[in-house]
C-alpha atoms as an extended CHARMM CRD file, in Angstrom:
* protein
*
       182  EXT
         1         1  ALA       CA             25.6950000000      150.9980000000       65.2230000000  PROA      1               0.0000000000
         2         2  LEU       CA             26.4700000000      149.1490000000       68.4270000000  PROA      2               0.0000000000
         3         3  VAL       CA             30.0330000000      149.0560000000       69.8120000000  PROA      3               0.0000000000
         4         4  PRO       CA             31.1460000000      145.3550000000       70.1980000000  PROA      4               0.0000000000
         5         5  HSD       CA             31.4170000000      144.1520000000       73.7490000000  PROA      5               0.0000000000
         6         6  GLY       CA             34.8210000000      144.6690000000       75.2690000000  PROA      6               0.0000000000
         7         7  VAL       CA             35.5700000000      147.8040000000       73.1120000000  PROA      7               0.0000000000
         8         8  ALA       CA             35.5200000000      151.2300000000       74.5770000000  PROA      8               0.0000000000
         9         9  GLY       CA             37.1970000000      154.5750000000       74.2240000000  PROA      9               0.0000000000
        10        10  PHE       CA             36.6970000000      158.2700000000       73.4980000000  PROA      10              0.0000000000
        11        11  VAL       CA             37.8300000000      160.9050000000       70.9700000000  PROA      11              0.0000000000
        12        12  ASP       CA             39.7430000000      163.9920000000       72.1550000000  PROA      12              0.0000000000
        13        13  SER       CA             37.5630000000      165.2940000000       75.0650000000  PROA      13              0.0000000000
        14        14  PRO       CA             34.5630000000      163.2800000000       76.2120000000  PROA      14              0.0000000000
        15        15  THR       CA             31.2540000000      165.1840000000       76.5510000000  PROA      15              0.0000000000
        16        16  PHE       CA             28.8440000000      164.8400000000       79.4170000000  PROA      16              0.0000000000
        17        17  TYR       CA             25.7150000000      166.6310000000       80.6120000000  PROA      17              0.0000000000
        18        18  PRO       CA             27.1800000000      169.4760000000       82.6750000000  PROA      18              0.0000000000
        19        19  TYR       CA             24.1230000000      169.8930000000       84.9180000000  PROA      19              0.0000000000
        20        20  LEU       CA             24.3230000000      166.2170000000       86.1470000000  PROA      20              0.0000000000
        21        21  SER       CA             26.8790000000      164.7320000000       88.5120000000  PROA      21              0.0000000000
        22        22  GLY       CA             29.5740000000      162.5200000000       87.2920000000  PROA      22              0.0000000000
        23        23  ARG       CA             27.8100000000      159.6270000000       88.9990000000  PROA      23              0.0000000000
        24        24  ARG       CA             24.5150000000      160.2480000000       87.2580000000  PROA      24              0.0000000000
        25        25  ASN       CA             26.2880000000      160.7120000000       83.8020000000  PROA      25              0.0000000000
        26        26  LEU       CA             27.9140000000      157.3480000000       84.1670000000  PROA      26              0.0000000000
        27        27  ALA       CA             24.7300000000      155.8320000000       85.3440000000  PROA      27              0.0000000000
        28        28  LEU       CA             23.0360000000      157.0120000000       82.1730000000  PROA      28              0.0000000000
        29        29  LEU       CA             25.8710000000      155.5970000000       80.0860000000  PROA      29              0.0000000000
        30        30  ALA       CA             25.7070000000      152.2270000000       81.8430000000  PROA      30              0.0000000000
        31        31  ARG       CA             21.8760000000      152.1430000000       81.1250000000  PROA      31              0.0000000000
        32        32  LEU       CA             22.3870000000      153.0880000000       77.4900000000  PROA      32              0.0000000000
        33        33  ASP       CA             24.8230000000      150.2040000000       77.2280000000  PROA      33              0.0000000000
        34        34  GLY       CA             22.2010000000      147.7150000000       78.4200000000  PROA      34              0.0000000000
        35        35  THR       CA             22.7940000000      147.4430000000       82.1050000000  PROA      35              0.0000000000
        36        36  ALA       CA             19.3000000000      147.4620000000       83.6010000000  PROA      36              0.0000000000
        37        37  ASN       CA             19.9730000000      146.1340000000       87.0680000000  PROA      37              0.0000000000
        38        38  GLU       CA             19.9680000000      149.4530000000       89.1990000000  PROA      38              0.0000000000
        39        39  ALA       CA             22.0650000000      147.7750000000       92.0290000000  PROA      39              0.0000000000
        40        40  ARG       CA             24.6800000000      146.6130000000       89.5000000000  PROA      40              0.0000000000
        41        41  VAL       CA             24.7090000000      150.0610000000       87.7460000000  PROA      41              0.0000000000
        42        42  ALA       CA             25.3090000000      151.7490000000       91.0990000000  PROA      42              0.0000000000
        43        43  GLU       CA             28.0820000000      149.3000000000       92.0630000000  PROA      43              0.0000000000
        44        44  ARG       CA             29.7750000000      149.4330000000       88.7980000000  PROA      44              0.0000000000
        45        45  VAL       CA             29.6640000000      153.2090000000       88.6140000000  PROA      45              0.0000000000
        46        46  GLY       CA             31.0710000000      153.3550000000       92.1560000000  PROA      46              0.0000000000
        47        47  GLU       CA             33.9340000000      150.9950000000       91.1050000000  PROA      47              0.0000000000
        48        48  VAL       CA             35.0900000000      153.0320000000       88.0790000000  PROA      48              0.0000000000
        49        49  LEU       CA             34.7670000000      156.3680000000       89.7980000000  PROA      49              0.0000000000
        50        50  GLU       CA             36.9760000000      154.9270000000       92.6100000000  PROA      50              0.0000000000
        51        51  ARG       CA             39.5190000000      153.5600000000       90.0920000000  PROA      51              0.0000000000
        52        52  VAL       CA             39.9690000000      156.9960000000       88.3320000000  PROA      52              0.0000000000
        53        53  GLY       CA             40.1580000000      158.8650000000       91.4570000000  PROA      53              0.0000000000
        54        54  LEU       CA             36.8780000000      160.7730000000       91.2490000000  PROA      54              0.0000000000
        55        55  ALA       CA             34.9070000000      159.0690000000       94.0510000000  PROA      55              0.0000000000
        56        56  ASP       CA             35.2380000000      162.1580000000       96.1930000000  PROA      56              0.0000000000
        57        57  ARG       CA             33.7220000000      164.4310000000       93.3670000000  PROA      57              0.0000000000
        58        58  ALA       CA             31.2440000000      161.9220000000       91.9890000000  PROA      58              0.0000000000
        59        59  ASP       CA             28.1210000000      163.7280000000       93.1300000000  PROA      59              0.0000000000
        60        60  ALA       CA             29.3760000000      167.2420000000       92.0020000000  PROA      60              0.0000000000
        61        61  ARG       CA             28.0040000000      168.6440000000       88.7020000000  PROA      61              0.0000000000
        62        62  VAL       CA             30.1870000000      167.8160000000       85.6940000000  PROA      62              0.0000000000
        63        63  GLY       CA             29.9810000000      171.6040000000       84.7390000000  PROA      63              0.0000000000
        64        64  GLY       CA             32.2450000000      172.2600000000       87.6830000000  PROA      64              0.0000000000
        65        65  TYR       CA             34.9140000000      169.6590000000       86.7190000000  PROA      65              0.0000000000
        66        66  SER       CA             38.2520000000      170.6440000000       85.4940000000  PROA      66              0.0000000000
        67        67  ALA       CA             39.4610000000      169.3850000000       82.0680000000  PROA      67              0.0000000000
        68        68  GLY       CA             41.5490000000      166.6540000000       83.7960000000  PROA      68              0.0000000000
        69        69  MET       CA             38.4600000000      165.5350000000       85.8580000000  PROA      69              0.0000000000
        70        70  ARG       CA             36.3580000000      165.3680000000       82.6480000000  PROA      70              0.0000000000
        71        71  GLN       CA             39.0700000000      163.2100000000       80.9420000000  PROA      71              0.0000000000
        72        72  ARG       CA             39.1430000000      160.9580000000       83.9900000000  PROA      72              0.0000000000
        73        73  LEU       CA             35.2530000000      160.6390000000       83.8120000000  PROA      73              0.0000000000
        74        74  GLY       CA             35.6290000000      159.8010000000       80.1150000000  PROA      74              0.0000000000
        75        75  LEU       CA             38.0980000000      157.0140000000       81.1020000000  PROA      75              0.0000000000
        76        76  ALA       CA             35.6890000000      155.9300000000       83.8310000000  PROA      76              0.0000000000
        77        77  GLY       CA             32.9890000000      155.7360000000       81.1980000000  PROA      77              0.0000000000
        78        78  ALA       CA             35.0550000000      153.6100000000       79.0110000000  PROA      78              0.0000000000
        79        79  LEU       CA             35.9290000000      151.3980000000       82.0040000000  PROA      79              0.0000000000
        80        80  LEU       CA             32.1900000000      150.6770000000       82.4590000000  PROA      80              0.0000000000
        81        81  ARG       CA             32.5660000000      148.2790000000       79.5760000000  PROA      81              0.0000000000
        82        82  SER       CA             35.4450000000      146.4150000000       81.0600000000  PROA      82              0.0000000000
        83        83  PRO       CA             37.3020000000      146.9520000000       77.7670000000  PROA      83              0.0000000000
        84        84  ARG       CA             39.6590000000      144.4460000000       76.3240000000  PROA      84              0.0000000000
        85        85  LEU       CA             40.3800000000      147.0310000000       73.5170000000  PROA      85              0.0000000000
        86        86  LEU       CA             40.4870000000      150.7530000000       74.5380000000  PROA      86              0.0000000000
        87        87  LEU       CA             40.6220000000      153.3630000000       71.7370000000  PROA      87              0.0000000000
        88        88  LEU       CA             41.8740000000      156.8020000000       72.6120000000  PROA      88              0.0000000000
        89        89  ASP       CA             42.3580000000      159.7230000000       70.3640000000  PROA      89              0.0000000000
        90        90  GLU       CA             44.5150000000      162.5880000000       71.7590000000  PROA      90              0.0000000000
        91        91  PRO       CA             43.5300000000      161.7480000000       75.3310000000  PROA      91              0.0000000000
        92        92  THR       CA             45.7050000000      164.3130000000       77.0710000000  PROA      92              0.0000000000
        93        93  ASN       CA             44.7500000000      167.2220000000       74.8990000000  PROA      93              0.0000000000
        94        94  SER       CA             44.0060000000      170.3400000000       76.9850000000  PROA      94              0.0000000000
        95        95  LEU       CA             45.3450000000      168.6600000000       80.1380000000  PROA      95              0.0000000000
        96        96  ASP       CA             47.9680000000      170.3300000000       82.3600000000  PROA      96              0.0000000000
        97        97  PRO       CA             51.1260000000      168.1630000000       82.9770000000  PROA      97              0.0000000000
        98        98  ALA       CA             49.9070000000      166.6480000000       86.1720000000  PROA      98              0.0000000000
        99        99  GLY       CA             46.4720000000      165.6800000000       84.5980000000  PROA      99              0.0000000000
       100       100  ALA       CA             48.2280000000      164.1860000000       81.5640000000  PROA      100             0.0000000000
       101       101  ARG       CA             50.5280000000      162.1900000000       83.8150000000  PROA      101             0.0000000000
       102       102  ASP       CA             47.6150000000      160.9250000000       85.8880000000  PROA      102             0.0000000000
       103       103  LEU       CA             45.6740000000      159.8830000000       82.6790000000  PROA      103             0.0000000000
       104       104  ARG       CA             48.8100000000      158.0990000000       81.2760000000  PROA      104             0.0000000000
       105       105  SER       CA             49.2620000000      156.3380000000       84.4830000000  PROA      105             0.0000000000
       106       106  HSD       CA             45.6770000000      154.9780000000       84.2610000000  PROA      106             0.0000000000
       107       107  VAL       CA             46.1140000000      153.8660000000       80.7650000000  PROA      107             0.0000000000
       108       108  ARG       CA             49.4580000000      152.1680000000       81.4050000000  PROA      108             0.0000000000
       109       109  ARG       CA             47.7270000000      150.2950000000       84.2820000000  PROA      109             0.0000000000
       110       110  LEU       CA             45.0060000000      149.0470000000       81.9490000000  PROA      110             0.0000000000
       111       111  ALA       CA             47.5540000000      147.8630000000       79.5170000000  PROA      111             0.0000000000
       112       112  GLU       CA             49.4100000000      145.9450000000       82.3270000000  PROA      112             0.0000000000
       113       113  GLU       CA             46.0230000000      144.3070000000       83.1960000000  PROA      113             0.0000000000
       114       114  GLY       CA             45.7650000000      142.9710000000       79.6880000000  PROA      114             0.0000000000
       115       115  ALA       CA             43.8100000000      145.6060000000       77.7370000000  PROA      115             0.0000000000
       116       116  ALA       CA             45.0340000000      146.4200000000       74.2880000000  PROA      116             0.0000000000
       117       117  VAL       CA             45.2690000000      150.2430000000       74.0410000000  PROA      117             0.0000000000
       118       118  LEU       CA             45.1330000000      151.9310000000       70.5960000000  PROA      118             0.0000000000
       119       119  LEU       CA             46.2840000000      155.4360000000       71.0620000000  PROA      119             0.0000000000
       120       120  SER       CA             46.1790000000      158.2750000000       68.4550000000  PROA      120             0.0000000000
       121       121  SER       CA             48.5220000000      161.1220000000       69.3050000000  PROA      121             0.0000000000
       122       122  HSD       CA             50.7990000000      163.7090000000       67.6950000000  PROA      122             0.0000000000
       123       123  ASP       CA             52.7560000000      163.9320000000       70.9600000000  PROA      123             0.0000000000
       124       124  MET       CA             55.7280000000      161.6640000000       70.3370000000  PROA      124             0.0000000000
       125       125  ALA       CA             56.8790000000      161.8110000000       73.9840000000  PROA      125             0.0000000000
       126       126  GLU       CA             53.5190000000      160.6270000000       75.1140000000  PROA      126             0.0000000000
       127       127  VAL       CA             53.5340000000      157.8200000000       72.3940000000  PROA      127             0.0000000000
       128       128  GLU       CA             57.0300000000      156.6040000000       73.4750000000  PROA      128             0.0000000000
       129       129  ASP       CA             56.0410000000      156.6740000000       77.1160000000  PROA      129             0.0000000000
       130       130  LEU       CA             52.9310000000      154.5960000000       76.6030000000  PROA      130             0.0000000000
       131       131  CYS       CA             53.3310000000      152.3800000000       73.4160000000  PROA      131             0.0000000000
       132       132  SER       CA             55.4090000000      149.3400000000       72.7370000000  PROA      132             0.0000000000
       133       133  VAL       CA             54.6260000000      149.4220000000       69.1030000000  PROA      133             0.0000000000
       134       134  LEU       CA             54.1970000000      152.6220000000       66.9370000000  PROA      134             0.0000000000
       135       135  THR       CA             52.4630000000      152.6710000000       63.6910000000  PROA      135             0.0000000000
       136       136  ILE       CA             52.6380000000      155.7630000000       61.5100000000  PROA      136             0.0000000000
       137       137  VAL       CA             49.9480000000      156.3660000000       59.0500000000  PROA      137             0.0000000000
       138       138  HSD       CA             50.3790000000      158.8720000000       56.1930000000  PROA      138             0.0000000000
       139       139  ARG       CA             47.4970000000      159.5820000000       53.8450000000  PROA      139             0.0000000000
       140       140  GLY       CA             45.7830000000      156.3960000000       54.8730000000  PROA      140             0.0000000000
       141       141  ARG       CA             48.8140000000      154.1110000000       54.4410000000  PROA      141             0.0000000000
       142       142  VAL       CA             51.0310000000      152.5660000000       57.0130000000  PROA      142             0.0000000000
       143       143  VAL       CA             54.4780000000      153.9630000000       56.4780000000  PROA      143             0.0000000000
       144       144  PHE       CA             56.0850000000      152.6030000000       59.6820000000  PROA      144             0.0000000000
       145       145  SER       CA             55.3150000000      149.9040000000       62.2640000000  PROA      145             0.0000000000
       146       146  GLY       CA             57.7440000000      149.0150000000       65.0790000000  PROA      146             0.0000000000
       147       147  SER       CA             59.4710000000      150.3050000000       68.1730000000  PROA      147             0.0000000000
       148       148  ALA       CA             60.4920000000      153.8690000000       68.9860000000  PROA      148             0.0000000000
       149       149  GLU       CA             64.0490000000      152.7020000000       68.7530000000  PROA      149             0.0000000000
       150       150  GLU       CA             63.6140000000      151.2850000000       65.3150000000  PROA      150             0.0000000000
       151       151  LEU       CA             61.8800000000      154.4990000000       64.1210000000  PROA      151             0.0000000000
       152       152  ARG       CA             64.8970000000      156.4920000000       65.4950000000  PROA      152             0.0000000000
       153       153  LYS       CA             67.3190000000      154.3460000000       63.5570000000  PROA      153             0.0000000000
       154       154  GLN       CA             65.3560000000      154.9540000000       60.2920000000  PROA      154             0.0000000000
       155       155  ALA       CA             64.6060000000      158.6770000000       60.8400000000  PROA      155             0.0000000000
       156       156  PRO       CA             67.0650000000      161.2520000000       59.5190000000  PROA      156             0.0000000000
       157       157  ALA       CA             68.9920000000      163.4040000000       62.0150000000  PROA      157             0.0000000000
       158       158  ALA       CA             67.0910000000      166.6510000000       62.8320000000  PROA      158             0.0000000000
       159       159  VAL       CA             68.3190000000      169.6680000000       60.9280000000  PROA      159             0.0000000000
       160       160  HSD       CA             67.6430000000      173.2120000000       61.9510000000  PROA      160             0.0000000000
       161       161  ARG       CA             68.8750000000      176.3040000000       60.2490000000  PROA      161             0.0000000000
       162       162  LEU       CA             69.4870000000      179.3580000000       62.3550000000  PROA      162             0.0000000000
       163       163  SER       CA             70.1750000000      182.9350000000       61.7030000000  PROA      163             0.0000000000
       164       164  THR       CA             71.5070000000      185.1700000000       64.4080000000  PROA      164             0.0000000000
       165       165  SER       CA             72.3560000000      188.7570000000       64.8800000000  PROA      165             0.0000000000
       166       166  ASP       CA             76.0390000000      187.5790000000       64.7520000000  PROA      166             0.0000000000
       167       167  ASP       CA             76.2970000000      184.3920000000       62.6160000000  PROA      167             0.0000000000
       168       168  GLN       CA             80.0490000000      184.4920000000       62.6790000000  PROA      168             0.0000000000
       169       169  ARG       CA             80.2860000000      184.5020000000       66.4830000000  PROA      169             0.0000000000
       170       170  ALA       CA             77.5410000000      181.8470000000       66.6990000000  PROA      170             0.0000000000
       171       171  GLY       CA             79.3800000000      179.6820000000       64.2380000000  PROA      171             0.0000000000
       172       172  THR       CA             82.4460000000      179.8320000000       66.4260000000  PROA      172             0.0000000000
       173       173  ILE       CA             80.5700000000      178.8050000000       69.4860000000  PROA      173             0.0000000000
       174       174  GLY       CA             78.6720000000      176.1290000000       67.4840000000  PROA      174             0.0000000000
       175       175  ALA       CA             81.7710000000      174.5810000000       66.1030000000  PROA      175             0.0000000000
       176       176  THR       CA             82.7700000000      173.5510000000       69.7070000000  PROA      176             0.0000000000
       177       177  GLN       CA             79.6100000000      171.3560000000       69.8620000000  PROA      177             0.0000000000
       178       178  PRO       CA             79.7980000000      167.7480000000       68.5740000000  PROA      178             0.0000000000
       179       179  ASP       CA             76.3060000000      167.6680000000       66.9390000000  PROA      179             0.0000000000
       180       180  VAL       CA             76.4310000000      171.1120000000       65.3680000000  PROA      180             0.0000000000
       181       181  GLN       CA             77.4880000000      171.3450000000       61.7190000000  PROA      181             0.0000000000
       182       182  ILE       CA             78.4640000000      174.7890000000       60.3450000000  PROA      182             0.0000000000
């Protein structure tokens, strides 16, 4: 099945040929997507590599890329299609904090430029940081759709039960805190 024009994305961790360079991998993707003009392929690949910050490593083998670099290459592959709808499933999985921050920055910029970004994630901090509307699906049904603030208003207060080596002393200390119930 062909992906409609203007739709792109990747699931979890994009996979590439490790023995090819980032540039060659993207050129293959562009050709598979129907771009036959070699000059246009080279130009477009160069543009997206520059955009995701991989221009300086474009000719290195992907097998030597870090997880963050492979995620950025996945984003570059999606950008080849100039997406109006970008689908991302757990895009920051396995990334270090700096890599995750960098990828979120790229996604935010795409949204600011008018692309609709559909993000699937279990990381609520990431979801709040990137999304204006949250939709929670449970067993195939939408159980919530709205802002993070609306979700917080509907959600029950967090409850944690603790046992300590000295519960009486811990209770005395906890009683001085406004959000702790003994």
